[in-house]
Amino acid sequence: METNTKITLSVFLLSSIFLLCSLAQFCYAVDTVTQGQTVADGDILTSEDQTFELGFFSPENSTFRFVGIWYKIDVQAVVWVANRDNPISNRNGVFRIGVDGNLVVLNGNNSLVWSSNVTGLSNNTAAVLQNTGNLVLSNNESIGDTSRAHWQSFDEPTDTFLPGMRVPVNSAIGEFRAFRSWKSASDPSLGNYTMGVDPNGGPQIVIWDRMVRRWRSGQWNSVIFTGIPNMSNIASFLYGFKLSQPDENRTQYFTYDPSDPSDLLRFRLTWDGREHQLRWDDEAKTWSMLQTQPDPANICDIYNHCGDHAVCDNLNAPKCNCLDGFRPRVTNQWSRGNWSGGCERRVQLQCQRTNGTNSSTTARQNGEPDVFKGTRRVKLPDSSSLLLSAMNVDACKASCLGNCSCTAYAFVSGIGCMTWEGELVDLQHMDQAGTLQFFYRVHNSELDGGRKISNTVIIIISVLGACLLVVSIWLLCRYKKKVKRLPVVSSMPCCKEEDVAVFNESKNKDFSADLSGPTDILLDGSQVNGPELTIINFSSVAAATKNFCEANKLGKGGFGTVYKGELSGGQEIAVKRLSGTSGQGLEEFKNEIVLIAKLQHRNLVRLLGCSIEGEEKMLIYEYLPNKSLDYFLFDESKRSMLDWRTRIFGGNQNEANTVRVVGTYGYMSPEYAMEGLFSVKSDVYSFGVLLLEIISGRRNTSFRSSDYTSLIAYAWSLWNEDKAMELVDPSIRDSCSTNEVLKCIHIGMLCVQDSAMQRPTMAPVVLMLESEAPTLPVPRQPTYTSMRSMVDADYSMDIHETASASSKDITVTMVDGR
Ligand SMILES: *[C@@H]1O[C@H](CO)[C@@H](O)[C@H](O)[C@H]1NC(C)=O
Ligand SMILES: *[C@@H]1O[C@H](CO)[C@@H](O)[C@H](O)[C@H]1NC(C)=O
Ligand SMILES: *[C@@H]1O[C@H](CO)[C@@H](O)[C@H](O)[C@H]1NC(C)=O
Ligand SMILES: *[C@@H]1O[C@H](CO)[C@@H](O)[C@H](O)[C@H]1NC(C)=O
Ligand SMILES: *[C@@H]1O[C@H](CO)[C@@H](O)[C@H](O)[C@H]1NC(C)=O
Ligand SMILES: *[C@@H]1O[C@H](CO)[C@@H](O)[C@H](O)[C@H]1NC(C)=O
Ligand SMILES: *[C@@H]1O[C@H](CO)[C@@H](O)[C@H](O)[C@H]1NC(C)=O
Ligand SMILES: *[C@@H]1O[C@H](CO)[C@@H](O)[C@H](O)[C@H]1NC(C)=O
Ligand SMILES: *[C@@H]1O[C@H](CO)[C@@H](O)[C@H](O)[C@H]1NC(C)=O
Ligand SMILES: *[C@@H]1O[C@H](CO)[C@@H](O)[C@H](O)[C@H]1NC(C)=O
Ligand SMILES: *[C@@H]1O[C@H](CO)[C@@H](O)[C@H](O)[C@H]1NC(C)=O
Ligand SMILES: *[C@@H]1O[C@H](CO)[C@@H](O)[C@H](O)[C@H]1NC(C)=O
């Protein structure tokens, strides 16, 4: 009996608790509206995770009632408004699902003030407020399933973009102005400003003031919007936008994923026409502003502030400047700071002249084709006339040059080839957009003078010239100390048969027989293991080349002259006669011999032997007509390098004779020295060493006894500690331009990187030297490392970008190397 009572009591208590819980749940935290339920003024729907609320609210300083969604933590943080244009003047409004299945807002007289307005719904619908802040209307059975939603508030946003929202991008549909500002801070009705995506020619975010553009983000490059400063900073809250792959209707969607999903974030288009990114600061219990566009502190953010063909720079006075080759349209207004007229061409384009009535005399006299001028660190011009195409950088330039309606082009990684027609609009200087560069078309006469040599080149020539002078003097002193009498070969008559001695009898062997087996050779008393190598005495070489006959000369380089010769056995040889004043010491010469002899790579000519007599040093190669010899010795790229170098250094080059054989130890690129791989990039390496030598006034190999194994290691260590200026020869350090020298050192470091793939080719190197402030990649530490192939794999992508951008512009991808 007693136990029965107890059980009954327990059951009763449990039931009561259960009932209470159920009731509590019913009254509290409802996130859905179903058919027949109403949300009256004062009732609240709350998302399941308590982030968002839906209900009636009045904006600050207003008594009107609106149905909206807001962050629960702040009732004024409204992210969506239903009846924005139809306020309810009293508190009798209701929000519910109408008889036709739509979500509706009714005023106190039961007349409709807002409807989700979808046709053909069943009367069995329900809506749910999701944790993202999205209100979703769907059939009762599939409630909350956005993929089967009839309607969702994320598809009809008001002035706020939330994480999780998708903004469609489809060039067939065109501009999509998803967001519309409030009329004022206390009036949610439709304001003057819209914000959305312009998909044409590289999607970008745009804010319009009624029909006129007010601000744009710059083209999307698949990671960032190129015209927004600081966006590439991963720590930036702007970082996290994504553009989806096109769906079946070729629509793409912009989405945004915050790095920390627990952050409460919103992007709002304010009533005064700015986009604010806000984040809830839980400690300060307030919204902190992460960024604002257009930046109120930067007038240049306002669309085309300076007018056409002018670049706006907020930190400059005056802020507006015409592009080179352009002049103000209305000069007196422009000088008064009224920029609205913009700029126009000083000289009409050649392609336009020849096309029209003016194709007569003047055009023909001055008929050189138009040229492109490049400008860097700019927000690229607006897209209204921008075309995108899948071309490489050269084809991009060519296609623009070939079409008179093309006024500019750019090649941007992540976007590709961009070409513009007509006016170049809304240009802004951007320090942060260091790699953005575009080229605009001007008449040929707009290039500086006829000689096309920029001031920078002249400065570099002066600097390097001064440096070279020091090196020359040093070399001269050195040379004078150890000058010796040369064998009197040159006085011997040329090409006299009787002077042609038989091949060195003292060896008493057939030359080619010597080549077949390994032979230990003695150089200056020190023994060197050299397979297939022999020492040939000087007179034999002289004989074989008919006393270095002019007719036998194959060519001449900075390092000496190459002759063709024929041994008594009939074997053809090539003799590289290093000029006596060559800076190459015996030690290096021996190293070259040994290395080349060991490598015997197929890209290299086979070294048969050498000859040393006094200052006279010669290398004897097998002669391969039209093949590697020519390639090796007179390789096109090397030639251009020498040409180029001569042009910079002026006539001193030949006297100074600092150019040593590429194979000389210290100039050999790692891949050549270690694997015998020889390529264009090996020359780049040698050039880099030379550049560093000129700057430092020291030889690469002069370091072997010190703490650093080489000049390169020394240069790197200084470079890495930001003390690169200490590398510069003290005697010229004060007279050199720091920036120019640092640039040269930087370029030198790029050229001597271990990985051939990371080294630039000679063309961009020249461009880098010529341009004033190129954006240079960060060099990697040169270590002669065996890890090279791994590094190459890691960087293959960067290389691809670099290569594609390198041939005509200085835009080199940043490679994070340190
Ligand atoms: C509301 O009115 C007060 C007093 O006039 C003003 O200081 C405040 O800025 C107003 N708030 C908004 C959002 O307009
Ligand atoms: C609602 O009814 C009141 C009086 O009943 C009337 O004054 C008001 O104009 C009505 N409003 C609308 C929107 O019909
Ligand atoms: C509903 O849509 C129809 C056309 O589809 C339109 O004419 C009407 O104005 C819309 N009503 C509301 C309240 O948006
Ligand atoms: C929904 O519509 C069906 C017919 O289409 C009708 O039979 C039913 O009564 C309606 N239910 C409600 C709640 O209106
Ligand atoms: C909607 O579904 C819920 C259960 O999921 C049910 O309780 C409710 O009666 C349904 N409403 C309608 C109108 O069908
Ligand atoms: C919106 O445009 C109207 C008409 O030009 C203007 O009077 C009003 O000041 C503008 N509002 C804002 C917030 O700029
Ligand atoms: C960009 O970053 C720099 C340094 O971090 C900062 O000084 C500057 O204000 C930022 N600019 C913008 C527009 O946020
Ligand atoms: C593509 O368009 C068709 C017709 O407008 C539509 O039915 C379909 O849902 C769309 N597909 C996607 C993925 O939006
Ligand atoms: C500014 O210059 C333009 C012509 O470039 C002129 O039409 C306009 O009236 C000027 N505005 C002012 C305020 O002077
Ligand atoms: C050049 O020719 C094209 C078509 O032949 C024409 O449309 C264009 O107006 C011409 N341009 C000039 C400057 O005459
Ligand atoms: C032809 O030249 C005259 C004067 O040199 C110039 O005013 C005119 O605009 C030119 N016409 C065209 C089509 O280039
Ligand atoms: C030049 O470019 C315009 C626009 O890009 C294009 O319509 C036109 O066909 C092109 N002309 C030629 C000759 O390719």
CSV table of C-alpha atoms in Angstrom, one decimal, residues 154-454:
chain,number,residue,atom,x,y,z
A,154,PHE,CA,19.2,35.2,-48.2
A,155,ASP,CA,17.9,35.5,-51.7
A,156,GLU,CA,16.2,38.8,-51.0
A,157,PRO,CA,18.7,40.6,-48.8
A,158,THR,CA,18.2,44.2,-47.8
A,159,ASP,CA,21.4,46.0,-46.9
A,160,THR,CA,23.4,43.3,-45.2
A,161,PHE,CA,25.6,40.5,-46.4
A,162,LEU,CA,26.1,37.7,-43.9
A,163,PRO,CA,28.5,34.8,-43.9
A,164,GLY,CA,26.7,31.9,-45.6
A,165,MET,CA,25.0,34.1,-48.1
A,166,ARG,CA,25.6,33.5,-51.8
A,167,VAL,CA,25.8,36.4,-54.3
A,168,PRO,CA,25.2,35.1,-57.9
A,169,VAL,CA,27.7,36.1,-60.6
A,170,ASN,CA,26.6,35.5,-64.2
A,171,SER,CA,27.7,37.6,-67.1
A,172,ALA,CA,24.6,36.6,-69.1
A,173,ILE,CA,22.4,38.1,-66.4
A,174,GLY,CA,24.7,41.1,-65.9
A,175,GLU,CA,25.0,43.3,-62.9
A,176,PHE,CA,23.3,41.9,-59.8
A,177,ARG,CA,22.5,44.6,-57.3
A,178,ALA,CA,21.7,42.5,-54.3
A,179,PHE,CA,21.9,45.1,-51.6
A,180,ARG,CA,20.1,48.3,-51.1
A,181,SER,CA,20.8,50.9,-48.5
A,182,TRP,CA,18.4,52.3,-46.0
A,183,LYS,CA,17.1,55.8,-46.6
A,184,SER,CA,18.5,57.0,-43.4
A,185,ALA,CA,19.7,55.6,-40.1
A,186,SER,CA,16.2,55.4,-38.8
A,187,ASP,CA,14.4,54.6,-42.0
A,188,PRO,CA,14.8,51.2,-43.6
A,189,SER,CA,13.0,52.2,-46.8
A,190,LEU,CA,14.9,52.1,-50.1
A,191,GLY,CA,17.8,54.4,-50.1
A,192,ASN,CA,20.0,55.8,-52.9
A,193,TYR,CA,22.8,53.2,-52.8
A,194,THR,CA,23.0,49.7,-54.1
A,195,MET,CA,25.8,47.2,-53.8
A,196,GLY,CA,26.4,44.1,-55.9
A,197,VAL,CA,28.5,42.3,-58.3
A,198,ASP,CA,29.4,43.4,-61.8
A,199,PRO,CA,30.3,40.2,-63.6
A,200,ASN,CA,31.6,41.8,-66.8
A,201,GLY,CA,35.3,41.3,-67.5
A,202,GLY,CA,36.4,39.9,-64.2
A,203,PRO,CA,33.8,40.1,-61.4
A,204,GLN,CA,34.1,43.0,-59.0
A,205,ILE,CA,32.0,44.4,-56.2
A,206,VAL,CA,30.5,47.8,-57.0
A,207,ILE,CA,28.6,50.3,-54.9
A,208,TRP,CA,26.3,52.5,-57.0
A,209,ASP,CA,24.8,55.9,-56.1
A,210,ARG,CA,21.5,55.4,-57.9
A,211,MET,CA,22.7,54.6,-61.4
A,212,VAL,CA,26.3,56.0,-61.0
A,213,ARG,CA,29.2,54.0,-59.8
A,214,ARG,CA,30.5,55.2,-56.5
A,215,TRP,CA,33.1,52.6,-55.6
A,216,ARG,CA,34.5,49.3,-56.9
A,217,SER,CA,36.6,46.6,-55.4
A,218,GLY,CA,38.8,45.9,-58.4
A,219,GLN,CA,38.7,42.7,-60.4
A,220,TRP,CA,38.7,39.4,-58.5
A,221,ASN,CA,41.9,37.4,-59.1
A,222,SER,CA,40.5,34.2,-57.6
A,223,VAL,CA,41.9,35.0,-54.2
A,224,ILE,CA,41.3,38.7,-53.6
A,225,PHE,CA,39.7,41.8,-55.1
A,226,THR,CA,42.7,43.5,-56.6
A,227,GLY,CA,41.7,47.0,-55.8
A,228,ILE,CA,41.2,46.6,-52.0
A,229,PRO,CA,44.2,47.4,-49.9
A,230,ASN,CA,45.3,44.8,-47.3
A,231,MET,CA,43.0,42.2,-48.6
A,232,SER,CA,45.7,39.8,-49.3
A,233,ASN,CA,46.7,39.8,-45.7
A,234,ILE,CA,45.4,36.4,-44.4
A,235,ALA,CA,44.9,37.9,-41.0
A,236,SER,CA,42.6,40.5,-42.6
A,237,PHE,CA,38.9,39.9,-42.0
A,238,LEU,CA,38.3,40.6,-45.6
A,239,TYR,CA,40.2,37.4,-46.5
A,240,GLY,CA,37.8,34.5,-47.0
A,241,PHE,CA,35.8,35.4,-50.0
A,242,LYS,CA,35.4,32.6,-52.5
A,243,LEU,CA,33.9,32.3,-56.0
A,244,SER,CA,32.3,28.9,-56.7
A,245,GLN,CA,32.6,26.9,-59.8
A,246,PRO,CA,30.0,27.7,-62.4
A,247,ASP,CA,26.9,25.6,-62.0
A,248,GLU,CA,24.8,24.1,-64.8
A,249,ASN,CA,23.4,27.6,-65.7
A,250,ARG,CA,26.9,29.0,-65.7
A,251,THR,CA,26.2,30.9,-62.5
A,252,GLN,CA,29.0,31.3,-60.0
A,253,TYR,CA,28.5,32.4,-56.4
A,254,PHE,CA,30.5,34.6,-54.1
A,255,THR,CA,30.5,33.4,-50.6
A,256,TYR,CA,32.4,34.4,-47.5
A,257,ASP,CA,33.8,32.1,-44.8
A,258,PRO,CA,35.1,33.9,-41.7
A,259,SER,CA,38.4,32.4,-40.4
A,260,ASP,CA,36.7,31.9,-37.0
A,261,PRO,CA,33.1,30.6,-37.5
A,262,SER,CA,32.2,31.7,-34.0
A,263,ASP,CA,32.7,35.4,-34.9
A,264,LEU,CA,29.6,37.4,-35.3
A,265,LEU,CA,30.2,39.3,-38.5
A,266,ARG,CA,28.2,41.4,-41.0
A,267,PHE,CA,28.8,43.5,-44.0
A,268,ARG,CA,26.4,46.4,-44.2
A,269,LEU,CA,25.8,48.9,-46.9
A,270,THR,CA,25.1,52.0,-44.8
A,271,TRP,CA,22.5,54.6,-45.6
A,272,ASP,CA,25.3,57.0,-46.5
A,273,GLY,CA,26.7,54.7,-49.1
A,274,ARG,CA,29.6,52.9,-47.5
A,275,GLU,CA,30.2,49.2,-46.9
A,276,HIS,CA,31.0,48.5,-43.3
A,277,GLN,CA,32.4,45.2,-42.1
A,278,LEU,CA,31.5,44.8,-38.4
A,279,ARG,CA,32.4,42.2,-35.9
A,280,TRP,CA,30.9,41.8,-32.4
A,281,ASP,CA,33.4,42.5,-29.7
A,282,ASP,CA,32.2,40.4,-26.8
A,283,GLU,CA,34.4,42.1,-24.2
A,284,ALA,CA,33.5,45.7,-25.2
A,285,LYS,CA,29.9,44.6,-25.9
A,286,THR,CA,30.0,46.6,-29.1
A,287,TRP,CA,30.4,46.3,-32.8
A,288,SER,CA,33.9,47.0,-34.0
A,289,MET,CA,34.4,48.3,-37.5
A,290,LEU,CA,36.9,46.1,-39.4
A,291,GLN,CA,37.0,48.0,-42.6
A,292,THR,CA,35.0,50.6,-44.6
A,293,GLN,CA,34.7,51.0,-48.4
A,294,PRO,CA,35.1,53.5,-49.8
A,295,ASP,CA,37.6,54.5,-47.2
A,296,PRO,CA,36.5,57.9,-45.8
A,297,ALA,CA,40.1,58.8,-45.4
A,298,ASN,CA,40.9,58.2,-49.0
A,299,ILE,CA,39.1,60.4,-51.5
A,300,CYS,CA,40.7,58.3,-54.3
A,301,ASP,CA,38.4,55.5,-53.4
A,302,ILE,CA,35.5,57.5,-54.8
A,303,TYR,CA,35.0,56.2,-58.3
A,304,ASN,CA,37.0,58.0,-61.0
A,305,HIS,CA,37.7,60.9,-58.7
A,306,CYS,CA,40.4,62.2,-61.1
A,307,GLY,CA,38.5,61.6,-64.3
A,308,ASP,CA,39.6,59.5,-67.3
A,309,HIS,CA,43.3,58.7,-67.9
A,310,ALA,CA,44.4,60.1,-64.6
A,311,VAL,CA,45.8,58.4,-61.6
A,312,CYS,CA,44.6,59.4,-58.1
A,313,ASP,CA,47.1,59.2,-55.3
A,314,ASN,CA,45.8,60.2,-51.9
A,315,LEU,CA,49.2,60.8,-50.4
A,316,ASN,CA,50.3,62.9,-53.3
A,317,ALA,CA,49.9,66.7,-53.9
A,318,PRO,CA,48.1,67.2,-56.2
A,319,LYS,CA,46.2,64.0,-55.8
A,320,CYS,CA,45.4,63.7,-59.5
A,321,ASN,CA,47.9,63.3,-62.3
A,322,CYS,CA,47.4,62.5,-65.9
A,323,LEU,CA,49.0,59.3,-67.3
A,324,ASP,CA,52.2,59.9,-69.2
A,325,GLY,CA,51.3,61.0,-72.7
A,326,PHE,CA,48.0,62.6,-71.6
A,327,ARG,CA,47.2,66.2,-70.6
A,328,PRO,CA,44.2,67.7,-68.8
A,329,ARG,CA,41.2,68.2,-70.9
A,330,VAL,CA,40.3,71.5,-69.4
A,331,THR,CA,43.6,72.9,-68.2
A,332,ASN,CA,42.3,75.9,-66.3
A,333,GLN,CA,39.8,73.8,-64.4
A,334,TRP,CA,42.3,71.1,-63.7
A,335,SER,CA,44.9,73.6,-62.3
A,336,ARG,CA,42.1,74.8,-59.9
A,337,GLY,CA,41.6,71.3,-58.6
A,338,ASN,CA,38.5,70.6,-60.6
A,339,TRP,CA,39.4,67.1,-61.8
A,340,SER,CA,36.1,66.2,-63.4
A,341,GLY,CA,37.3,66.8,-66.9
A,342,GLY,CA,40.0,64.1,-66.7
A,343,CYS,CA,42.8,63.9,-69.3
A,344,GLU,CA,43.2,63.3,-73.0
A,345,ARG,CA,45.9,62.2,-75.3
A,346,ARG,CA,48.6,64.6,-76.2
A,347,VAL,CA,49.3,62.9,-79.5
A,348,GLN,CA,46.7,60.9,-81.4
A,349,LEU,CA,47.5,57.2,-81.8
A,350,GLN,CA,49.3,56.2,-85.0
A,351,CYS,CA,46.8,53.5,-85.7
A,352,GLN,CA,43.9,56.0,-85.6
A,353,ARG,CA,45.7,58.4,-88.0
A,354,THR,CA,46.4,55.9,-90.7
A,355,ASN,CA,42.8,54.8,-90.6
A,356,GLY,CA,41.1,58.2,-91.1
A,357,THR,CA,41.4,61.0,-93.5
A,358,ASN,CA,44.9,61.9,-92.2
A,359,SER,CA,46.7,59.0,-93.7
A,360,SER,CA,48.7,61.3,-95.9
A,361,THR,CA,52.1,62.9,-95.4
A,362,THR,CA,52.5,63.4,-91.7
A,363,ALA,CA,51.4,59.9,-90.9
A,364,ARG,CA,53.8,58.3,-93.3
A,365,GLN,CA,56.7,60.4,-92.1
A,366,ASN,CA,56.0,59.5,-88.6
A,367,GLY,CA,54.7,56.0,-89.2
A,368,GLU,CA,56.2,54.0,-86.4
A,369,PRO,CA,53.6,51.8,-84.7
A,370,ASP,CA,52.2,52.8,-81.3
A,371,VAL,CA,53.9,51.7,-78.2
A,372,PHE,CA,52.9,50.7,-74.7
A,373,LYS,CA,53.8,52.5,-71.5
A,374,GLY,CA,53.7,50.5,-68.3
A,375,THR,CA,52.6,51.7,-65.0
A,376,ARG,CA,52.8,49.8,-61.7
A,377,ARG,CA,50.9,49.7,-58.4
A,378,VAL,CA,47.6,50.8,-59.7
A,379,LYS,CA,44.1,49.7,-59.3
A,380,LEU,CA,43.4,48.4,-62.8
A,381,PRO,CA,41.0,50.4,-64.9
A,382,ASP,CA,37.3,49.7,-64.6
A,383,SER,CA,35.8,46.8,-66.5
A,384,SER,CA,33.1,48.4,-68.5
A,385,SER,CA,35.2,47.8,-71.7
A,386,LEU,CA,37.4,45.0,-70.4
A,387,LEU,CA,37.7,41.8,-72.2
A,388,LEU,CA,39.3,38.7,-70.8
A,389,SER,CA,41.0,36.0,-72.8
A,390,ALA,CA,43.1,33.0,-72.3
A,391,MET,CA,46.4,34.1,-73.9
A,392,ASN,CA,49.9,34.2,-72.6
A,393,VAL,CA,51.5,37.5,-72.0
A,394,ASP,CA,53.1,37.9,-75.4
A,395,ALA,CA,50.0,37.0,-77.3
A,396,CYS,CA,48.2,39.4,-75.0
A,397,LYS,CA,50.4,42.3,-75.9
A,398,ALA,CA,50.3,41.4,-79.6
A,399,SER,CA,46.6,41.2,-79.7
A,400,CYS,CA,46.3,44.6,-78.1
A,401,LEU,CA,48.8,46.1,-80.4
A,402,GLY,CA,47.1,44.6,-83.4
A,403,ASN,CA,43.7,46.1,-82.7
A,404,CYS,CA,43.4,49.9,-82.7
A,405,SER,CA,40.4,49.9,-80.4
A,406,CYS,CA,42.5,48.3,-77.7
A,407,THR,CA,43.9,51.1,-75.5
A,408,ALA,CA,45.5,49.0,-72.7
A,409,TYR,CA,46.3,45.5,-71.6
A,410,ALA,CA,47.4,43.8,-68.5
A,411,PHE,CA,48.4,40.3,-67.6
A,412,VAL,CA,47.5,39.4,-64.1
A,413,SER,CA,48.0,36.0,-62.6
A,414,GLY,CA,44.6,34.5,-61.5
A,415,ILE,CA,42.9,36.5,-64.2
A,416,GLY,CA,45.0,36.2,-67.4
A,417,CYS,CA,45.0,38.5,-70.4
A,418,MET,CA,43.0,41.7,-69.9
A,419,THR,CA,42.4,44.2,-72.7
A,420,TRP,CA,40.6,47.5,-72.5
A,421,GLU,CA,38.9,49.6,-75.1
A,422,GLY,CA,38.2,53.3,-74.9
A,423,GLU,CA,38.7,55.4,-71.8
A,424,LEU,CA,40.8,54.2,-68.9
A,425,VAL,CA,38.7,54.9,-65.9
A,426,ASP,CA,39.1,55.0,-62.2
A,427,LEU,CA,42.9,54.5,-61.8
A,428,GLN,CA,44.3,54.7,-58.3
A,429,HIS,CA,47.8,54.4,-57.0
A,430,MET,CA,48.0,51.6,-54.6
A,431,ASP,CA,51.2,50.8,-52.6
A,432,GLN,CA,49.8,47.5,-51.7
A,433,ALA,CA,49.1,46.3,-55.2
A,434,GLY,CA,52.8,46.1,-55.9
A,435,THR,CA,52.6,43.4,-58.6
A,436,LEU,CA,49.7,44.9,-60.5
A,437,GLN,CA,50.9,46.5,-63.7
A,438,PHE,CA,49.2,47.5,-66.8
A,439,PHE,CA,50.3,48.8,-70.1
A,440,TYR,CA,48.5,51.5,-72.1
A,441,ARG,CA,48.9,52.5,-75.6
A,442,VAL,CA,50.5,55.8,-76.6
A,443,HIS,CA,51.8,57.3,-79.8
A,444,ASN,CA,55.4,56.3,-80.5
A,445,SER,CA,56.7,59.9,-80.0
A,446,GLU,CA,55.6,59.7,-76.3
A,447,LEU,CA,58.5,57.4,-75.5
A,448,ASP,CA,61.3,59.5,-74.0
A,449,GLY,CA,63.5,60.8,-76.8
A,450,GLY,CA,64.7,58.7,-79.6
A,451,ARG,CA,67.3,56.8,-77.6
A,452,LYS,CA,64.8,55.2,-75.3
A,453,ILE,CA,67.3,55.0,-72.5
A,454,SER,CA,65.8,55.8,-69.2
